[in-house]
Amino acid sequence: NNPYPAADAGRHILYTAFTDRPKHLDPVQSYSEDEITFTAQIYEPPLQYHYLKRPYQVVPATARDLPVPAYSDSAGKPLPTNADPARIAYTDYVIRIKPGIRYQPHPAFAKRADGTHAYHALAREDLAKVRDLGDFPLRDTRELTADDYVYALKRLAHPRLHSPILGLMGEYVVGLAPLAKALQDHQKSLPEAGRQEWLDLRQFPLQGAQVVDAHTYRIRIKGKYPQFLYWLTMPFFAPMPWEADRFHGQPGMAEKNLTLDWYPIGTGPFMLTENNPNSRMVLERNPNFRGETYPCEGEDEDREAGLLADCGKPLPFLDRVVFTREKE
């Protein structure tokens, strides 16, 4: 009665189930438990949790180290770490990401021999026979950069996206609320036909998110808000390459569900290779994953339970995860 293919016997495949159809896989819109099952395997915010330490501890993910908050007053003068919170006008987080991290293979990065992107200027007729992402034969990758994190932060303010944290983050990230207003005004200024075209956020500055160099960026927030460090563990703050936004933002893509809500792109251990949320979803190992090892630290109870037996082994252990929908 084994329901699985004989060819898969002995492979590192996890068969599991999901009950609720994920509505959003775009990191700026996704905010539910059934969605994080998938997005947490694909997107990589700069920070993550060490889940075997109690209480849970924030540790680097793509970041080289934990950012240390730097405080300043309204005149820009630096303040000590023990300064009165009433004097703190701004907090700066400088985040340094590890070099050499690469995205999963994706057609958005594919280029022709002349160096131009192969799929960034598609006409509707080019999409006539396209049903899913696998119908684009060319794929490539590139290195993760600080620009990708800044671009992702700007997407929180995108006028055609509805991020559940825009209101809250608009109160803290310097310039985010004005950016949202500027993008809305820009959208209204466009002719009706142009309001659904790709919006290049690289053309709009965000005062509170600045690229320092290729692997370093700075986020400035208002006042003192220690909880911000924990926000940096969430997919809202995961990177987004402009190429993927450009690729999926072309006319005709949404009609075929060729969107970031349907096909997430990231640097994490897995990539979504099959998306049929009414029946089956499949994650497969990302061949470009930067690599991590299983933790060696934990509680005594973890050691007794055998949860530290895999100390130092390379992650992920699985090659594939097959989710089958089981409706209640």
mmCIF file of C-alpha atoms in Angstrom:
data_model
loop_
_atom_site.group_PDB
_atom_site.id
_atom_site.type_symbol
_atom_site.label_atom_id
_atom_site.label_comp_id
_atom_site.label_asym_id
_atom_site.label_seq_id
_atom_site.Cartn_x
_atom_site.Cartn_y
_atom_site.Cartn_z
ATOM 1 C CA ASN A 1 0.000 0.000 0.000
ATOM 2 C CA ASN A 2 2.994 2.335 -0.333
ATOM 3 C CA PRO A 3 1.622 5.345 -2.281
ATOM 4 C CA TYR A 4 5.014 6.768 -3.239
ATOM 5 C CA PRO A 5 7.067 6.085 -6.396
ATOM 6 C CA ALA A 6 9.495 3.177 -6.103
ATOM 7 C CA ALA A 7 12.211 5.365 -7.638
ATOM 8 C CA ASP A 8 12.050 7.605 -4.540
ATOM 9 C CA ALA A 9 12.792 4.793 -2.120
ATOM 10 C CA GLY A 10 15.801 5.602 0.038
ATOM 11 C CA ARG A 11 15.941 9.258 -0.987
ATOM 12 C CA HIS A 12 15.806 12.059 1.568
ATOM 13 C CA ILE A 13 12.220 13.086 0.875
ATOM 14 C CA LEU A 14 9.709 14.248 3.452
ATOM 15 C CA TYR A 15 6.050 13.634 2.655
ATOM 16 C CA THR A 16 3.736 15.817 4.665
ATOM 17 C CA ALA A 17 0.448 17.688 4.430
ATOM 18 C CA PHE A 18 -1.022 21.161 4.538
ATOM 19 C CA THR A 19 -4.616 22.120 5.241
ATOM 20 C CA ASP A 20 -4.996 25.795 4.313
ATOM 21 C CA ARG A 21 -4.149 27.201 0.917
ATOM 22 C CA PRO A 22 -1.433 29.878 1.245
ATOM 23 C CA LYS A 23 -2.751 33.195 -0.070
ATOM 24 C CA HIS A 24 0.523 35.102 -0.264
ATOM 25 C CA LEU A 25 4.084 33.943 -0.836
ATOM 26 C CA ASP A 26 5.367 37.440 -1.590
ATOM 27 C CA PRO A 27 7.347 38.353 1.542
ATOM 28 C CA VAL A 28 5.918 41.864 1.904
ATOM 29 C CA GLN A 29 2.351 40.528 1.985
ATOM 30 C CA SER A 30 2.663 37.128 3.665
ATOM 31 C CA TYR A 31 1.818 37.066 7.373
ATOM 32 C CA SER A 32 0.160 33.763 8.265
ATOM 33 C CA GLU A 33 1.255 30.441 9.706
ATOM 34 C CA ASP A 34 0.313 28.342 6.690
ATOM 35 C CA GLU A 35 2.455 30.616 4.492
ATOM 36 C CA ILE A 36 5.552 30.744 6.698
ATOM 37 C CA THR A 37 5.820 26.955 6.281
ATOM 38 C CA PHE A 38 7.004 27.723 2.750
ATOM 39 C CA THR A 39 8.441 31.231 2.888
ATOM 40 C CA ALA A 40 10.775 30.469 5.807
ATOM 41 C CA GLN A 41 12.495 27.798 3.695
ATOM 42 C CA ILE A 42 13.006 30.118 0.704
ATOM 43 C CA TYR A 43 13.598 33.662 1.907
ATOM 44 C CA GLU A 44 16.498 34.677 4.121
ATOM 45 C CA PRO A 45 16.186 37.783 6.278
ATOM 46 C CA PRO A 46 19.490 39.013 7.692
ATOM 47 C CA LEU A 47 18.818 37.426 11.090
ATOM 48 C CA GLN A 48 17.254 34.200 12.362
ATOM 49 C CA TYR A 49 16.620 32.312 15.622
ATOM 50 C CA HIS A 50 18.705 29.673 17.333
ATOM 51 C CA TYR A 51 15.818 27.366 18.143
ATOM 52 C CA LEU A 52 17.631 25.070 20.574
ATOM 53 C CA LYS A 53 18.519 27.833 23.028
ATOM 54 C CA ARG A 54 16.114 28.908 25.763
ATOM 55 C CA PRO A 55 14.936 31.551 25.648
ATOM 56 C CA TYR A 56 15.159 31.775 21.864
ATOM 57 C CA GLN A 57 18.146 33.804 20.722
ATOM 58 C CA VAL A 58 18.562 35.907 17.604
ATOM 59 C CA VAL A 59 21.643 34.912 15.578
ATOM 60 C CA PRO A 60 22.966 35.901 12.127
ATOM 61 C CA ALA A 61 21.499 34.331 9.002
ATOM 62 C CA THR A 62 22.857 36.119 5.920
ATOM 63 C CA ALA A 63 24.347 38.803 8.174
ATOM 64 C CA ARG A 64 27.967 38.430 9.278
ATOM 65 C CA ASP A 65 27.105 39.445 12.829
ATOM 66 C CA LEU A 66 24.303 40.948 14.882
ATOM 67 C CA PRO A 67 23.935 44.689 14.213
ATOM 68 C CA VAL A 68 24.612 46.867 17.236
ATOM 69 C CA PRO A 69 22.170 49.797 17.550
ATOM 70 C CA ALA A 70 23.808 53.245 17.403
ATOM 71 C CA TYR A 71 21.845 56.124 18.904
ATOM 72 C CA SER A 72 21.822 59.824 17.997
ATOM 73 C CA ASP A 73 19.889 62.932 18.989
ATOM 74 C CA SER A 74 17.827 65.219 16.757
ATOM 75 C CA ALA A 75 20.980 67.105 15.740
ATOM 76 C CA GLY A 76 22.702 63.898 14.675
ATOM 77 C CA LYS A 77 25.065 63.843 17.621
ATOM 78 C CA PRO A 78 25.978 60.286 18.768
ATOM 79 C CA LEU A 79 24.618 59.186 22.119
ATOM 80 C CA PRO A 80 25.919 56.492 24.496
ATOM 81 C CA THR A 81 24.170 53.145 24.758
ATOM 82 C CA ASN A 82 22.792 54.076 28.183
ATOM 83 C CA ALA A 83 21.326 57.387 27.003
ATOM 84 C CA ASP A 84 17.894 58.454 28.204
ATOM 85 C CA PRO A 85 15.398 57.126 25.602
ATOM 86 C CA ALA A 86 13.738 60.550 25.579
ATOM 87 C CA ARG A 87 16.936 61.997 24.063
ATOM 88 C CA ILE A 88 17.224 59.352 21.334
ATOM 89 C CA ALA A 89 15.866 60.697 18.061
ATOM 90 C CA TYR A 90 17.253 57.978 15.797
ATOM 91 C CA THR A 91 18.646 54.457 15.982
ATOM 92 C CA ASP A 92 20.902 53.169 13.212
ATOM 93 C CA TYR A 93 21.343 49.478 12.420
ATOM 94 C CA VAL A 94 24.293 48.753 10.122
ATOM 95 C CA ILE A 95 23.898 45.270 8.647
ATOM 96 C CA ARG A 96 26.831 43.534 6.986
ATOM 97 C CA ILE A 97 25.865 40.528 4.886
ATOM 98 C CA LYS A 98 28.146 37.616 4.077
ATOM 99 C CA PRO A 99 29.768 37.761 0.627
ATOM 100 C CA GLY A 100 29.322 34.975 -1.888
ATOM 101 C CA ILE A 101 25.663 34.127 -1.159
ATOM 102 C CA ARG A 102 23.786 33.338 -4.366
ATOM 103 C CA TYR A 103 20.134 33.153 -5.357
ATOM 104 C CA GLN A 104 18.381 30.020 -6.513
ATOM 105 C CA PRO A 105 18.455 29.435 -10.295
ATOM 106 C CA HIS A 106 15.747 31.608 -11.856
ATOM 107 C CA PRO A 107 14.799 32.844 -15.350
ATOM 108 C CA ALA A 108 14.760 36.466 -14.088
ATOM 109 C CA PHE A 109 18.577 36.369 -14.029
ATOM 110 C CA ALA A 110 19.028 34.700 -17.434
ATOM 111 C CA LYS A 111 20.935 36.744 -20.004
ATOM 112 C CA ARG A 112 21.568 36.555 -23.731
ATOM 113 C CA ALA A 113 25.014 36.462 -25.267
ATOM 114 C CA ASP A 114 24.973 40.266 -25.563
ATOM 115 C CA GLY A 115 24.464 40.637 -21.788
ATOM 116 C CA THR A 116 20.813 41.740 -21.901
ATOM 117 C CA HIS A 117 18.226 39.946 -19.781
ATOM 118 C CA ALA A 118 16.503 37.226 -21.763
ATOM 119 C CA TYR A 119 13.050 37.582 -20.255
ATOM 120 C CA HIS A 120 12.686 41.221 -19.196
ATOM 121 C CA ALA A 121 10.868 42.493 -22.294
ATOM 122 C CA LEU A 122 8.263 39.827 -22.986
ATOM 123 C CA ALA A 123 5.166 40.562 -25.053
ATOM 124 C CA ARG A 124 1.846 38.941 -24.248
ATOM 125 C CA GLU A 125 2.239 36.664 -27.265
ATOM 126 C CA ASP A 126 5.538 35.428 -25.795
ATOM 127 C CA LEU A 127 3.551 34.137 -22.818
ATOM 128 C CA ALA A 128 0.924 32.336 -24.911
ATOM 129 C CA LYS A 129 2.411 28.873 -24.351
ATOM 130 C CA VAL A 130 3.820 29.532 -20.888
ATOM 131 C CA ARG A 131 2.010 27.773 -18.050
ATOM 132 C CA ASP A 132 4.520 27.868 -15.234
ATOM 133 C CA LEU A 133 8.053 28.955 -14.403
ATOM 134 C CA GLY A 134 9.460 25.714 -15.812
ATOM 135 C CA ASP A 135 8.503 26.818 -19.326
ATOM 136 C CA PHE A 136 11.358 29.331 -19.358
ATOM 137 C CA PRO A 137 14.364 27.224 -20.416
ATOM 138 C CA LEU A 138 17.122 29.702 -19.501
ATOM 139 C CA ARG A 139 18.090 30.190 -15.846
ATOM 140 C CA ASP A 140 20.892 31.859 -14.007
ATOM 141 C CA THR A 141 21.778 33.317 -10.626
ATOM 142 C CA ARG A 142 23.747 36.166 -9.109
ATOM 143 C CA GLU A 143 25.237 37.186 -5.786
ATOM 144 C CA LEU A 144 23.084 38.590 -3.010
ATOM 145 C CA THR A 145 23.818 42.299 -2.410
ATOM 146 C CA ALA A 146 22.871 44.989 0.076
ATOM 147 C CA ASP A 147 20.810 46.655 -2.678
ATOM 148 C CA ASP A 148 18.429 43.688 -2.593
ATOM 149 C CA TYR A 149 17.594 44.314 1.059
ATOM 150 C CA VAL A 150 17.006 48.027 0.470
ATOM 151 C CA TYR A 151 14.852 47.284 -2.584
ATOM 152 C CA ALA A 152 12.788 44.848 -0.496
ATOM 153 C CA LEU A 153 12.224 47.505 2.184
ATOM 154 C CA LYS A 154 10.897 49.886 -0.458
ATOM 155 C CA ARG A 155 8.406 47.250 -1.578
ATOM 156 C CA LEU A 156 6.642 47.617 1.785
ATOM 157 C CA ALA A 157 5.420 50.962 0.418
ATOM 158 C CA HIS A 158 4.452 49.696 -3.054
ATOM 159 C CA PRO A 159 1.042 51.165 -3.994
ATOM 160 C CA ARG A 160 -0.202 47.921 -5.547
ATOM 161 C CA LEU A 161 0.910 45.702 -2.685
ATOM 162 C CA HIS A 162 -0.782 45.594 0.685
ATOM 163 C CA SER A 163 1.755 44.910 3.376
ATOM 164 C CA PRO A 164 0.205 44.268 6.792
ATOM 165 C CA ILE A 165 3.159 45.968 8.508
ATOM 166 C CA LEU A 166 3.338 49.182 6.445
ATOM 167 C CA GLY A 167 1.384 51.161 9.031
ATOM 168 C CA LEU A 168 3.592 50.079 11.922
ATOM 169 C CA MET A 169 6.883 50.285 10.057
ATOM 170 C CA GLY A 170 5.866 53.675 8.670
ATOM 171 C CA GLU A 171 5.972 54.964 12.239
ATOM 172 C CA TYR A 172 9.544 53.749 12.737
ATOM 173 C CA VAL A 173 11.559 53.468 9.498
ATOM 174 C CA VAL A 174 12.586 56.991 8.564
ATOM 175 C CA GLY A 175 11.020 58.052 5.275
ATOM 176 C CA LEU A 176 8.879 54.967 4.722
ATOM 177 C CA ALA A 177 5.516 56.728 5.151
ATOM 178 C CA PRO A 178 6.542 59.620 2.848
ATOM 179 C CA LEU A 179 7.768 57.070 0.290
ATOM 180 C CA ALA A 180 4.376 55.337 0.353
ATOM 181 C CA LYS A 181 2.692 58.704 -0.290
ATOM 182 C CA ALA A 182 5.122 59.569 -3.100
ATOM 183 C CA LEU A 183 4.565 56.203 -4.784
ATOM 184 C CA GLN A 184 0.789 56.590 -4.537
ATOM 185 C CA ASP A 185 0.984 60.053 -6.105
ATOM 186 C CA HIS A 186 3.253 58.723 -8.849
ATOM 187 C CA GLN A 187 0.795 55.909 -9.532
ATOM 188 C CA LYS A 188 -2.112 58.356 -9.834
ATOM 189 C CA SER A 189 -0.131 60.531 -12.231
ATOM 190 C CA LEU A 190 0.250 57.699 -14.725
ATOM 191 C CA PRO A 191 -2.225 57.088 -17.547
ATOM 192 C CA GLU A 192 -4.652 54.260 -16.869
ATOM 193 C CA ALA A 193 -2.784 51.915 -19.207
ATOM 194 C CA GLY A 194 0.484 52.417 -17.340
ATOM 195 C CA ARG A 195 -0.754 51.826 -13.817
ATOM 196 C CA GLN A 196 -0.233 48.074 -14.022
ATOM 197 C CA GLU A 197 3.263 48.191 -15.463
ATOM 198 C CA TRP A 198 6.377 47.462 -13.437
ATOM 199 C CA LEU A 199 7.283 50.186 -10.965
ATOM 200 C CA ASP A 200 11.070 50.501 -10.736
ATOM 201 C CA LEU A 201 11.647 51.270 -7.059
ATOM 202 C CA ARG A 202 15.330 51.909 -7.693
ATOM 203 C CA GLN A 203 14.279 55.363 -8.901
ATOM 204 C CA PHE A 204 12.731 56.290 -5.532
ATOM 205 C CA PRO A 205 15.022 56.897 -2.525
ATOM 206 C CA LEU A 206 14.159 55.730 0.988
ATOM 207 C CA GLN A 207 15.818 57.948 3.554
ATOM 208 C CA GLY A 208 15.870 55.284 6.254
ATOM 209 C CA ALA A 209 17.482 52.544 4.139
ATOM 210 C CA GLN A 210 20.861 53.302 2.603
ATOM 211 C CA VAL A 211 23.392 51.112 0.810
ATOM 212 C CA VAL A 212 26.860 51.572 2.331
ATOM 213 C CA ASP A 213 28.678 49.184 -0.003
ATOM 214 C CA ALA A 214 27.952 45.991 -1.926
ATOM 215 C CA HIS A 215 27.548 43.953 1.263
ATOM 216 C CA THR A 216 26.515 46.589 3.815
ATOM 217 C CA TYR A 217 23.361 48.637 4.342
ATOM 218 C CA ARG A 218 22.006 50.897 7.053
ATOM 219 C CA ILE A 219 18.466 51.133 8.417
ATOM 220 C CA ARG A 220 17.538 54.227 10.428
ATOM 221 C CA ILE A 221 14.484 54.166 12.671
ATOM 222 C CA LYS A 222 12.876 56.837 14.812
ATOM 223 C CA GLY A 223 13.573 56.799 18.533
ATOM 224 C CA LYS A 224 14.588 53.716 20.454
ATOM 225 C CA TYR A 225 12.778 50.514 19.476
ATOM 226 C CA PRO A 226 14.678 47.406 20.660
ATOM 227 C CA GLN A 227 12.036 45.119 19.143
ATOM 228 C CA PHE A 228 13.234 46.098 15.671
ATOM 229 C CA LEU A 229 15.999 43.511 15.912
ATOM 230 C CA TYR A 230 13.333 40.790 15.998
ATOM 231 C CA TRP A 231 11.592 42.190 12.939
ATOM 232 C CA LEU A 232 14.842 41.537 11.072
ATOM 233 C CA THR A 233 14.224 37.790 11.463
ATOM 234 C CA MET A 234 10.958 37.962 9.473
ATOM 235 C CA PRO A 235 10.408 37.501 5.706
ATOM 236 C CA PHE A 236 9.213 41.131 5.464
ATOM 237 C CA PHE A 237 12.904 42.058 5.652
ATOM 238 C CA ALA A 238 14.176 39.346 3.297
ATOM 239 C CA PRO A 239 15.940 40.506 0.114
ATOM 240 C CA MET A 240 14.238 40.966 -3.240
ATOM 241 C CA PRO A 241 16.315 41.247 -6.423
ATOM 242 C CA TRP A 242 14.986 43.944 -8.747
ATOM 243 C CA GLU A 243 15.360 41.477 -11.635
ATOM 244 C CA ALA A 244 12.689 39.202 -10.126
ATOM 245 C CA ASP A 245 10.368 42.144 -9.504
ATOM 246 C CA ARG A 246 10.908 43.261 -13.111
ATOM 247 C CA PHE A 247 10.395 39.763 -14.518
ATOM 248 C CA HIS A 248 7.172 39.045 -12.642
ATOM 249 C CA GLY A 249 5.861 42.601 -13.081
ATOM 250 C CA GLN A 250 5.475 42.330 -16.853
ATOM 251 C CA PRO A 251 2.005 42.590 -18.449
ATOM 252 C CA GLY A 252 0.344 39.204 -18.775
ATOM 253 C CA MET A 253 2.270 37.551 -15.947
ATOM 254 C CA ALA A 254 -0.435 37.995 -13.306
ATOM 255 C CA GLU A 255 -3.085 36.380 -15.504
ATOM 256 C CA LYS A 256 -0.980 33.215 -15.528
ATOM 257 C CA ASN A 257 -0.159 33.351 -11.795
ATOM 258 C CA LEU A 258 3.455 34.082 -12.687
ATOM 259 C CA THR A 259 3.830 36.434 -9.739
ATOM 260 C CA LEU A 260 5.971 36.661 -6.617
ATOM 261 C CA ASP A 261 2.849 35.691 -4.700
ATOM 262 C CA TRP A 262 2.974 32.376 -6.562
ATOM 263 C CA TYR A 263 6.694 31.838 -7.191
ATOM 264 C CA PRO A 264 8.920 33.111 -4.364
ATOM 265 C CA ILE A 265 12.622 33.619 -5.041
ATOM 266 C CA GLY A 266 15.348 33.515 -2.433
ATOM 267 C CA THR A 267 18.719 32.329 -1.215
ATOM 268 C CA GLY A 268 17.380 29.844 1.360
ATOM 269 C CA PRO A 269 17.892 26.074 1.541
ATOM 270 C CA PHE A 270 14.854 25.251 -0.601
ATOM 271 C CA MET A 271 13.027 26.554 -3.660
ATOM 272 C CA LEU A 272 9.393 26.049 -4.629
ATOM 273 C CA THR A 273 9.322 23.933 -7.779
ATOM 274 C CA GLU A 274 5.647 22.972 -7.852
ATOM 275 C CA ASN A 275 2.767 25.154 -6.738
ATOM 276 C CA ASN A 276 -0.717 23.717 -6.923
ATOM 277 C CA PRO A 277 -2.199 25.027 -3.663
ATOM 278 C CA ASN A 278 -5.421 23.094 -4.175
ATOM 279 C CA SER A 279 -3.565 19.795 -4.302
ATOM 280 C CA ARG A 280 0.225 19.677 -3.955
ATOM 281 C CA MET A 281 3.256 21.872 -3.332
ATOM 282 C CA VAL A 282 6.886 20.777 -3.627
ATOM 283 C CA LEU A 283 10.061 22.249 -2.163
ATOM 284 C CA GLU A 284 13.400 21.084 -3.553
ATOM 285 C CA ARG A 285 16.928 21.689 -2.343
ATOM 286 C CA ASN A 286 18.398 24.950 -3.625
ATOM 287 C CA PRO A 287 21.663 23.944 -5.351
ATOM 288 C CA ASN A 288 23.083 27.405 -4.650
ATOM 289 C CA PHE A 289 22.397 27.433 -0.914
ATOM 290 C CA ARG A 290 25.263 29.014 1.049
ATOM 291 C CA GLY A 291 25.251 26.143 3.559
ATOM 292 C CA GLU A 292 24.826 25.910 7.309
ATOM 293 C CA THR A 293 25.547 23.232 9.863
ATOM 294 C CA TYR A 294 23.297 21.703 12.482
ATOM 295 C CA PRO A 295 23.687 23.470 15.850
ATOM 296 C CA CYS A 296 25.862 22.000 18.568
ATOM 297 C CA GLU A 297 24.430 24.020 21.450
ATOM 298 C CA GLY A 298 21.168 23.383 23.254
ATOM 299 C CA GLU A 299 19.569 22.472 26.515
ATOM 300 C CA ASP A 300 20.371 19.313 28.499
ATOM 301 C CA GLU A 301 16.915 18.022 27.618
ATOM 302 C CA ASP A 302 17.747 18.434 23.927
ATOM 303 C CA ARG A 303 20.893 16.350 24.331
ATOM 304 C CA GLU A 304 19.004 13.640 26.201
ATOM 305 C CA ALA A 305 16.362 13.609 23.476
ATOM 306 C CA GLY A 306 19.027 13.148 20.796
ATOM 307 C CA LEU A 307 18.435 16.576 19.274
ATOM 308 C CA LEU A 308 22.158 17.363 19.302
ATOM 309 C CA ALA A 309 23.292 14.083 17.744
ATOM 310 C CA ASP A 310 23.599 15.756 14.338
ATOM 311 C CA CYS A 311 25.933 18.475 15.623
ATOM 312 C CA GLY A 312 28.019 19.973 12.817
ATOM 313 C CA LYS A 313 26.367 18.097 9.946
ATOM 314 C CA PRO A 314 25.642 20.146 6.796
ATOM 315 C CA LEU A 315 22.093 21.399 6.289
ATOM 316 C CA PRO A 316 19.559 20.832 4.886
ATOM 317 C CA PHE A 317 19.198 17.087 5.461
ATOM 318 C CA LEU A 318 16.345 16.796 2.971
ATOM 319 C CA ASP A 319 16.476 16.846 -0.817
ATOM 320 C CA ARG A 320 12.770 17.376 -1.251
ATOM 321 C CA VAL A 321 9.573 18.085 0.679
ATOM 322 C CA VAL A 322 6.236 17.085 -0.839
ATOM 323 C CA PHE A 323 3.141 18.730 0.644
ATOM 324 C CA THR A 324 -0.252 17.223 -0.153
ATOM 325 C CA ARG A 325 -3.353 19.188 0.693
ATOM 326 C CA GLU A 326 -5.651 17.506 3.178
ATOM 327 C CA LYS A 327 -8.808 19.593 3.471
ATOM 328 C CA GLU A 328 -10.509 19.572 6.846
#
